[in-house]
PDB file of C-alpha atoms in Angstrom:
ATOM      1  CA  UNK A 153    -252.329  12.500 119.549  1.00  0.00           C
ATOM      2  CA  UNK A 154    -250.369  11.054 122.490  1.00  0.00           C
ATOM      3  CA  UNK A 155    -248.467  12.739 125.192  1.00  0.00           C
ATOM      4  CA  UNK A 156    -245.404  12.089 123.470  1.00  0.00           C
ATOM      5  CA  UNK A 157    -246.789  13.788 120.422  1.00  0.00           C
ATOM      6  CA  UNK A 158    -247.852  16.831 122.112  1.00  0.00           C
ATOM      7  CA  UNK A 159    -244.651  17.831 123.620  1.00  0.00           C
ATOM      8  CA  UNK A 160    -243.273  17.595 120.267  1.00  0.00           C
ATOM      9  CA  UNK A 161    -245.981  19.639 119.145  1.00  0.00           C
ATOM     10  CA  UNK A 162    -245.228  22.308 121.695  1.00  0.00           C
ATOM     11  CA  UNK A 163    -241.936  22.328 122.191  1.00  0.00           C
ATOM     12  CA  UNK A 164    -240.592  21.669 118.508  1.00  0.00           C
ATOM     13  CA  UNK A 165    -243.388  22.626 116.675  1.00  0.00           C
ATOM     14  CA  UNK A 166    -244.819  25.942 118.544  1.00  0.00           C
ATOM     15  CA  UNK A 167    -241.520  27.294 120.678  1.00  0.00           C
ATOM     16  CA  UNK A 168    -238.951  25.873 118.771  1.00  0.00           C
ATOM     17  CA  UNK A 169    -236.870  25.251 122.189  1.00  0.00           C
ATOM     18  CA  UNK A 170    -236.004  22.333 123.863  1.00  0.00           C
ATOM     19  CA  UNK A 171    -235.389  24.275 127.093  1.00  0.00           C
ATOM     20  CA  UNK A 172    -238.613  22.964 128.867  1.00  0.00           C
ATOM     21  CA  UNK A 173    -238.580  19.562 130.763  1.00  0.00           C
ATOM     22  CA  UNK A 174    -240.900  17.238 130.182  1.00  0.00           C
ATOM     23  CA  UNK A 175    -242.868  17.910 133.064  1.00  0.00           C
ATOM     24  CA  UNK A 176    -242.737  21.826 132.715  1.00  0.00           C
ATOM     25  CA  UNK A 177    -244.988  21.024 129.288  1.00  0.00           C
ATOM     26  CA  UNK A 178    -247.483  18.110 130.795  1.00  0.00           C
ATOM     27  CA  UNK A 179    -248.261  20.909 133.435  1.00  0.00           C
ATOM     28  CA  UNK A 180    -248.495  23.432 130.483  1.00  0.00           C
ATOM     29  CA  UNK A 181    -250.685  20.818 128.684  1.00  0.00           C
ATOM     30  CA  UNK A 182    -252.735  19.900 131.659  1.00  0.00           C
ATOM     31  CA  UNK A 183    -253.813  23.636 132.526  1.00  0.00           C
ATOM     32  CA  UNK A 184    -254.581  24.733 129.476  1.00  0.00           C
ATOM     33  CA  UNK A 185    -256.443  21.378 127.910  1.00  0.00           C
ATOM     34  CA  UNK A 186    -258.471  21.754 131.266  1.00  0.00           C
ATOM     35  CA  UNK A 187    -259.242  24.743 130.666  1.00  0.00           C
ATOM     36  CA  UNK A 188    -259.862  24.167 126.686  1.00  0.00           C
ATOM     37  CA  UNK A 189    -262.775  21.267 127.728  1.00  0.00           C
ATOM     38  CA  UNK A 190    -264.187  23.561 130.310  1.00  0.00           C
ATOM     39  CA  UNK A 191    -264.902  25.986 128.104  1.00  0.00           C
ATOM     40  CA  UNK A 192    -265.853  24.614 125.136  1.00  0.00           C
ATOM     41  CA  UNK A 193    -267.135  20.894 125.467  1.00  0.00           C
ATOM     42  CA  UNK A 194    -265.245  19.298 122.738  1.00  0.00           C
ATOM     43  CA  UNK A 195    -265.776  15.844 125.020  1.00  0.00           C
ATOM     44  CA  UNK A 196    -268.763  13.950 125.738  1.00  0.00           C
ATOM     45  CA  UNK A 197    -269.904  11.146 126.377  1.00  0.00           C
ATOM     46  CA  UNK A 198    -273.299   9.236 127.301  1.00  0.00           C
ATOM     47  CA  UNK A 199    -273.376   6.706 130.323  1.00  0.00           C
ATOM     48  CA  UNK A 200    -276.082   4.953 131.868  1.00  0.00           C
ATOM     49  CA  UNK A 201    -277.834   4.904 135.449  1.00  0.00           C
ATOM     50  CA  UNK A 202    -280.809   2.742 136.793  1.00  0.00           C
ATOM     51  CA  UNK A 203    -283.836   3.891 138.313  1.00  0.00           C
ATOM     52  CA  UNK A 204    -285.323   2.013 140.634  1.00  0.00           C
ATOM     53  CA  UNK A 205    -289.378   1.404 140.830  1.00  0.00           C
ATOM     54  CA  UNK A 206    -290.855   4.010 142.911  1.00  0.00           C
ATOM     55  CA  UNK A 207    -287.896   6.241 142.975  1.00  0.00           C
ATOM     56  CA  UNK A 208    -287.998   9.729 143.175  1.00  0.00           C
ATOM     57  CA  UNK A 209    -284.315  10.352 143.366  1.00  0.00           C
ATOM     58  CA  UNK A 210    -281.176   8.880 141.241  1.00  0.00           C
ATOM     59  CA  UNK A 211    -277.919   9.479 141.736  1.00  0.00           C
ATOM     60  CA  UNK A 212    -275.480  10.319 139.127  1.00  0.00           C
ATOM     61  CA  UNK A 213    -272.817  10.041 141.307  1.00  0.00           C
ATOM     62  CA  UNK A 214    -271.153   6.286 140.556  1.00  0.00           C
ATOM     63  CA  UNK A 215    -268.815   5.109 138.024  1.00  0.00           C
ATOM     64  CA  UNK A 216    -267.598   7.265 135.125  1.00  0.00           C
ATOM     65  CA  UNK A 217    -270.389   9.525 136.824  1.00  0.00           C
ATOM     66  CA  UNK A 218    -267.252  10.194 139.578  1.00  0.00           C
ATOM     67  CA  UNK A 219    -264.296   9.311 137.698  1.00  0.00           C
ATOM     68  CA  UNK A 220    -264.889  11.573 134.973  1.00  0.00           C
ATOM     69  CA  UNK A 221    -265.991  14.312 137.889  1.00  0.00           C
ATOM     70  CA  UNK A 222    -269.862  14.592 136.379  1.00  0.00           C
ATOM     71  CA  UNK A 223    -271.288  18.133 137.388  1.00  0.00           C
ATOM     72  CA  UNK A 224    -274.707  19.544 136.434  1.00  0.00           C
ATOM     73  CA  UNK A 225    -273.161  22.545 134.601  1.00  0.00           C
ATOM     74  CA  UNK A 226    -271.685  19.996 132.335  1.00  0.00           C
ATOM     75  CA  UNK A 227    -275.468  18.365 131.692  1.00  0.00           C
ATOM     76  CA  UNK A 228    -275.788  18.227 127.898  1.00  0.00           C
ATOM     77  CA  UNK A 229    -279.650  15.745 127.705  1.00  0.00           C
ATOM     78  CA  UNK A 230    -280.834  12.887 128.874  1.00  0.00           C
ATOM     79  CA  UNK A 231    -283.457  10.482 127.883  1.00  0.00           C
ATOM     80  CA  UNK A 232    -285.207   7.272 128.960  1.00  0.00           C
ATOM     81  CA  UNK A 233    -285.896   4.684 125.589  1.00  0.00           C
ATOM     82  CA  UNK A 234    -286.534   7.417 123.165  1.00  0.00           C
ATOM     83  CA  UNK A 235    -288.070   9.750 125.340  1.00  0.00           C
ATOM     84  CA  UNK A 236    -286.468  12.624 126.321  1.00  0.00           C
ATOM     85  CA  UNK A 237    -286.278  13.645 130.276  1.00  0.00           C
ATOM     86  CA  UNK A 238    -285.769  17.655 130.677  1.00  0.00           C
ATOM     87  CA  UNK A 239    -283.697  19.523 133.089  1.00  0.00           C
ATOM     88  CA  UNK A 240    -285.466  21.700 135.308  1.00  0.00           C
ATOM     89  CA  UNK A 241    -285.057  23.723 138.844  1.00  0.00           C
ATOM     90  CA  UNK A 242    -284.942  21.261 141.774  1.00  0.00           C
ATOM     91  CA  UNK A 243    -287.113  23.139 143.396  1.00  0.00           C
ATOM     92  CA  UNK A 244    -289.752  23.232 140.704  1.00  0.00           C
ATOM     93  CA  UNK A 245    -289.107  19.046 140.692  1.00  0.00           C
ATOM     94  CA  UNK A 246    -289.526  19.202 144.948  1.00  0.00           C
ATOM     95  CA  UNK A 247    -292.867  21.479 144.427  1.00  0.00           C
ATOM     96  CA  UNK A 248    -294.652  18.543 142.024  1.00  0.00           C
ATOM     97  CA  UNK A 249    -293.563  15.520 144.099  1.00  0.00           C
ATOM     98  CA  UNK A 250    -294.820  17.544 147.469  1.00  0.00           C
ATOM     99  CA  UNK A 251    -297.779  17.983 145.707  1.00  0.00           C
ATOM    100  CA  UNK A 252    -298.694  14.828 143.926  1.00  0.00           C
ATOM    101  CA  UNK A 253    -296.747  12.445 145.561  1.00  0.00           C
ATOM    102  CA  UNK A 254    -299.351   9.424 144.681  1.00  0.00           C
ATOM    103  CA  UNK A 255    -298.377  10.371 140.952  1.00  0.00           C
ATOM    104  CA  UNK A 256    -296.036   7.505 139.126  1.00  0.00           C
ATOM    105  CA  UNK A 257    -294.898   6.983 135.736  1.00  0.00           C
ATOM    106  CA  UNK A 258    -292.223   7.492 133.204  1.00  0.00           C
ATOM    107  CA  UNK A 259    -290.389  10.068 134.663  1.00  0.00           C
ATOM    108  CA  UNK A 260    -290.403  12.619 132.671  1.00  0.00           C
ATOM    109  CA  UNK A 261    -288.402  15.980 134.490  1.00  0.00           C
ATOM    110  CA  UNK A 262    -284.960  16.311 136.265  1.00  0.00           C
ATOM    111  CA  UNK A 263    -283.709  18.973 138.645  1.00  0.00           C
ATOM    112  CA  UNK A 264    -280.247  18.776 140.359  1.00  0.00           C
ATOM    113  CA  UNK A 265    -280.448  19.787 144.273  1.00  0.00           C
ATOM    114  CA  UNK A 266    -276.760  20.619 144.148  1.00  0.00           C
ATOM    115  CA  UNK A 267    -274.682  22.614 141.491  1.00  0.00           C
ATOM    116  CA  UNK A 268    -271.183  20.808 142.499  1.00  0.00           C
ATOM    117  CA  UNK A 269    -272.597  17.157 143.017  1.00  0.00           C
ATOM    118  CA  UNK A 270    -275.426  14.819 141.327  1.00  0.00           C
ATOM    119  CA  UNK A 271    -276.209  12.567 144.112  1.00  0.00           C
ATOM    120  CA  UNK A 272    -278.982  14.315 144.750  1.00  0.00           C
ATOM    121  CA  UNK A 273    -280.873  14.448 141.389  1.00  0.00           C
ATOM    122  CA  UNK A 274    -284.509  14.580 142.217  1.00  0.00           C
ATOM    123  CA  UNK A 275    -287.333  13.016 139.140  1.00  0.00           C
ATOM    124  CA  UNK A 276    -290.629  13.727 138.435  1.00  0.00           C
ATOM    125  CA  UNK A 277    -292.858  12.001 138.173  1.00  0.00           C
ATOM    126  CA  UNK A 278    -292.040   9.232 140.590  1.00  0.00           C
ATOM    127  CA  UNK A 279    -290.865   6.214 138.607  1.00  0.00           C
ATOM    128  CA  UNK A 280    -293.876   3.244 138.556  1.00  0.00           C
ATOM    129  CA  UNK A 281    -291.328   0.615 137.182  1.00  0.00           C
ATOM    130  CA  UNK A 282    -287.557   0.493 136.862  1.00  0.00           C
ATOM    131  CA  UNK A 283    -285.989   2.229 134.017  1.00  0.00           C
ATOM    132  CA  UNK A 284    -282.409   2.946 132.207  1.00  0.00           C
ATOM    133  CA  UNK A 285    -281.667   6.723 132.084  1.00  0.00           C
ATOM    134  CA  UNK A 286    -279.110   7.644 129.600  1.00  0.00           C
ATOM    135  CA  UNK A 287    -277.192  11.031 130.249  1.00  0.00           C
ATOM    136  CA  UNK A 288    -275.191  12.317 127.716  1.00  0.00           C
ATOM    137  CA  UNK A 289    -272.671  14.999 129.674  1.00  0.00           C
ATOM    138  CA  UNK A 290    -269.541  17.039 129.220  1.00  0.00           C
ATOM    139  CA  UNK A 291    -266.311  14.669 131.055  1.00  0.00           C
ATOM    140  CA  UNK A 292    -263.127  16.391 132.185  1.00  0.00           C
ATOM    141  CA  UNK A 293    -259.871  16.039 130.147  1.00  0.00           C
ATOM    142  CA  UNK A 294    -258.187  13.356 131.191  1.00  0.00           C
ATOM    143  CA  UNK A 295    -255.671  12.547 134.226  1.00  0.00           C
ATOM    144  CA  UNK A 296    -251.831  11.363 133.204  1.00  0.00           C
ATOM    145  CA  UNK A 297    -248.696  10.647 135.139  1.00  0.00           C
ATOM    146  CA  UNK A 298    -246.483  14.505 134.711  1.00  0.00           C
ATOM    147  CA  UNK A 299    -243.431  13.498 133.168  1.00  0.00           C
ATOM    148  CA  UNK A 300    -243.613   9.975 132.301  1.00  0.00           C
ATOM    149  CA  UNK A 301    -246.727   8.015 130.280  1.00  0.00           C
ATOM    150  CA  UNK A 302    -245.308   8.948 126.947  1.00  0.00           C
ATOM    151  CA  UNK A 303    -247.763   7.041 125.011  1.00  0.00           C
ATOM    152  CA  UNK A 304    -251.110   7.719 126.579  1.00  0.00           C
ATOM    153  CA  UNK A 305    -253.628   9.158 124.084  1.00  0.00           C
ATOM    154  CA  UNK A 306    -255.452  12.206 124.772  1.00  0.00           C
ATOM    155  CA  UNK A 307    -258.911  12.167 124.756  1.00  0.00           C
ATOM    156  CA  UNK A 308    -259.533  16.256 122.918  1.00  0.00           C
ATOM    157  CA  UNK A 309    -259.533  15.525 118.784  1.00  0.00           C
ATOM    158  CA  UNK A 310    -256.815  16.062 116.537  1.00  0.00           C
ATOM    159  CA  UNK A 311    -258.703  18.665 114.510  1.00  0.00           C
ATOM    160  CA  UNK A 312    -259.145  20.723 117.712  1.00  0.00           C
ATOM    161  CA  UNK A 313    -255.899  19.943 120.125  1.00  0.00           C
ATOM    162  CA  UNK A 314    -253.139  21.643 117.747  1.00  0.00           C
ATOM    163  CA  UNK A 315    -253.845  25.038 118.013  1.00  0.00           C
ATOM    164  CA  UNK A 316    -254.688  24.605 121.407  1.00  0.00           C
ATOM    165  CA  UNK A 317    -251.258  23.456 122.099  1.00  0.00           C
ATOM    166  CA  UNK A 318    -249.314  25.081 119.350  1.00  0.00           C
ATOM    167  CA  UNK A 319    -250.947  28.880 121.137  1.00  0.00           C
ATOM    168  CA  UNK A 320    -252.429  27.948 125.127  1.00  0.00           C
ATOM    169  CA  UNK A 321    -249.694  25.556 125.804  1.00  0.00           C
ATOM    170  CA  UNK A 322    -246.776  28.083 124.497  1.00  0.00           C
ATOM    171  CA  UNK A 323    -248.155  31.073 126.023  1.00  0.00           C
ATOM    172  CA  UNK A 324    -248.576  29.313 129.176  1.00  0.00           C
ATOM    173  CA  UNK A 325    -244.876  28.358 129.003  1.00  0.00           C
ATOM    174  CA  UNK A 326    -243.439  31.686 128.136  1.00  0.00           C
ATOM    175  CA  UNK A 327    -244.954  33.915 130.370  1.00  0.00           C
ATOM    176  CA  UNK A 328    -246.529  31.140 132.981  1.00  0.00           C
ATOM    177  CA  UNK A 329    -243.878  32.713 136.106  1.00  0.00           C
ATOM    178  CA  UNK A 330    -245.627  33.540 138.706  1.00  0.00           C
ATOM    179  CA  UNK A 331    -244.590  37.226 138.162  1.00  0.00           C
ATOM    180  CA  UNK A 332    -245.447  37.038 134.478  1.00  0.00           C
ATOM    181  CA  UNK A 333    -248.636  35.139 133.819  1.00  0.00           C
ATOM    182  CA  UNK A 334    -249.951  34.436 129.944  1.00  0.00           C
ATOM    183  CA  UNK A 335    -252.943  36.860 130.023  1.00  0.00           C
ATOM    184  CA  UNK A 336    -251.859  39.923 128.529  1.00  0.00           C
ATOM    185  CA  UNK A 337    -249.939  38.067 125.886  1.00  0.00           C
ATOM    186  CA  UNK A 338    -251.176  38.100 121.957  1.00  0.00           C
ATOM    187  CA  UNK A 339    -250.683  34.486 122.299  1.00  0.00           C
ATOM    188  CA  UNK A 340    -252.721  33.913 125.118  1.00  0.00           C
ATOM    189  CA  UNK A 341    -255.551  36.164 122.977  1.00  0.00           C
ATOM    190  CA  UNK A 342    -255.211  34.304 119.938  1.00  0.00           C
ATOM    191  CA  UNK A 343    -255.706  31.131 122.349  1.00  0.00           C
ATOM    192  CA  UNK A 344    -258.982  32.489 123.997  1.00  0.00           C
ATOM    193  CA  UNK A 345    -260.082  33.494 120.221  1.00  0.00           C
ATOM    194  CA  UNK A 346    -259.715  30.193 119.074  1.00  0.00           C
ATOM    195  CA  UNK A 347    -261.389  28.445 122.309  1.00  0.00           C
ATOM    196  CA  UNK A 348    -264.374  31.132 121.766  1.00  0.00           C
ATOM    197  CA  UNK A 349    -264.219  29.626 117.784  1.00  0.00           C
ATOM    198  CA  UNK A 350    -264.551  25.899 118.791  1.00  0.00           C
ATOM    199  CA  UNK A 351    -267.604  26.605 121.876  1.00  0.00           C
ATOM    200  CA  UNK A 352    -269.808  27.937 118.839  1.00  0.00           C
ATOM    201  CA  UNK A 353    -269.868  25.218 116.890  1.00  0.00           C
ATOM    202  CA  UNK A 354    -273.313  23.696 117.422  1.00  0.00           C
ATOM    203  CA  UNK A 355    -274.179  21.029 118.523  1.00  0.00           C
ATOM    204  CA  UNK A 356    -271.235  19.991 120.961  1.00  0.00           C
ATOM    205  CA  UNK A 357    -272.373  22.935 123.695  1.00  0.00           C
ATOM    206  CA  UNK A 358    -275.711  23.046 122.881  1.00  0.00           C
ATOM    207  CA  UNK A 359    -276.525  22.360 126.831  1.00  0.00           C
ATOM    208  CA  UNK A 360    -273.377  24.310 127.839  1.00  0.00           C
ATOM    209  CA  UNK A 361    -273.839  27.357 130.184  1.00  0.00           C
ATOM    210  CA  UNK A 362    -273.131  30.130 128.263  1.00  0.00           C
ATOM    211  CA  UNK A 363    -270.925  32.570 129.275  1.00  0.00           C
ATOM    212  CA  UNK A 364    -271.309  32.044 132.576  1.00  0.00           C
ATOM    213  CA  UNK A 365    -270.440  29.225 135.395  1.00  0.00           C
ATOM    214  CA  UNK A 366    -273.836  27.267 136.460  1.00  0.00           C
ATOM    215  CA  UNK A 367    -276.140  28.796 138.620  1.00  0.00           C
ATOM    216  CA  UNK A 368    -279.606  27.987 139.946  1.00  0.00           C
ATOM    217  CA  UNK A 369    -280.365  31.447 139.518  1.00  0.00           C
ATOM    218  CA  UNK A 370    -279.316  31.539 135.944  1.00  0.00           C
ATOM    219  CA  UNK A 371    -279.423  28.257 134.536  1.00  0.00           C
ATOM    220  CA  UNK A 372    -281.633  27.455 131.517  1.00  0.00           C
ATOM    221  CA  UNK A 373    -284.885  25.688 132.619  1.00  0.00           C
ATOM    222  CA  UNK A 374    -287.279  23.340 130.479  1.00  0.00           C
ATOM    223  CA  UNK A 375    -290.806  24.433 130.216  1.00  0.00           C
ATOM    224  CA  UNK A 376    -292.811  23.409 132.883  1.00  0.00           C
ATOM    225  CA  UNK A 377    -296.172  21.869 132.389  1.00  0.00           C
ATOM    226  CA  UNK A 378    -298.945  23.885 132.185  1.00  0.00           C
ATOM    227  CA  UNK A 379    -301.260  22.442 134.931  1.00  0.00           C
ATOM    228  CA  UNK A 380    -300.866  24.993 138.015  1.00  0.00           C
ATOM    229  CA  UNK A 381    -299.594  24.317 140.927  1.00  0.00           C
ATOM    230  CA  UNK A 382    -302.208  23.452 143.897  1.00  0.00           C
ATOM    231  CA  UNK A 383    -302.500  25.926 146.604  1.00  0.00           C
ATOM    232  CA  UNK A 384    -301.456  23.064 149.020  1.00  0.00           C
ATOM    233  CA  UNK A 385    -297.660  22.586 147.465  1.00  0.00           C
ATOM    234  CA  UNK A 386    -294.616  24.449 150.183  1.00  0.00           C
ATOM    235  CA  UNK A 387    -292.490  26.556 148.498  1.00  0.00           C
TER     236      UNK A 387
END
């Protein structure tokens, strides 16, 4: 569906008014398929980084990595070859390399140091050779011009973007004044139903936080291994 498309959608289709500028619906449709992506994790995508040979860090923080605003709350796996790399506390990542820092191989864990950027993305154990990480991650919905760019595509499927429009977008319209926000409304409830509907359906969200924003206090956490930690390692 293109932007084009989904003001028709909205504004014929869902409020049956063409009292709303153009621009008055791209904000409508930029709020609430923000929101809609957030929440549920309809997109994703898998890109590709380089580790270098003896690396303990790599950054996540280049290419569609920034364009597409990559955050660790939006982590969904990653994997080197075949082999899968698991997310775990940066601390618990910090711990093993303090401890055996003379150990290299594959590596095998992941722990973000930061919960708002991935430049910082600490691996254990330390890489022995270079290798390709893929990291398959939640993007953003996507950026377009308010008001004009009538035939740019957006990115959220057909089979889940119409009732996100046809009830988020027209609620958000309707009772988006600042002195009357969409909330309260049985359209804005039937939106949040149907946003709640989509999240569930395994597998998209599987590495989604759920219900709440990314923490390091709460986030899930792989197993670690089961070799305990020398008395030497700093906490």
């Amino acid at each position: 569906m293109n932007v084009t498309e989904a003001r028709a959608n909205v504004k014929t289709g869902a409020l049956q008014t063409d009292s709303f500028t153009d621009s008055e619906v791209d904000y409508a449709i930029q709020v609430t398929c923000n929101d809609f992506c957030n929440y549920t994790g309809v997109l994703i995508t898998t890109d590709t980084v380089t580790i270098a040979a003896d690396a303990t860090t790599v950054s996540l923080a280049g290419g569609d990595f920034s364009t597409q605003e990559f955050r660790p709350a939006f982590f969904e796996n990653a994997r080197i070859g075949n082999k899968g790399v698991k997310r775990v506390d940066y601390d618990w990542v910090r711990r093993r390399l303090e401890a055996y820092p003379n150990k290299k191989g594959r590596p095998e864990y992941i722990g973000f140091e930061d919960i708002s950027i991935a430049a910082g993305s600490h691996i254990y154990p330390t890489a022995d050779v270079s290798y390709t990480l893929s990291v398959t991650w939640h993007p953003r919905f996507q950026d377009y011009t308010i008001g004009s760019d009538h035939s740019v595509e957006l990115a959220i499927p057909e089979r889940y973007i119409h009732r996100a429009l046809w009830e988020g977008c027209a609620a958000m319209l309707v009772y988006g004044e600042a002195t009357n926000n969409p909330w309260p409304t049985t359209g804005w409830q039937r939106y949040l139903a149907y946003r709640e509907e989509v999240r569930r359906m395994a597998p998209m969200t599987a590495g989604l936080p759920k219900p709440n924003p990314y923490t390091l206090t709460d986030q899930p956490t792989a197993a670690a291994p089961t070799q305990p930690e020398p008395a030497t390692a700093q906490g």
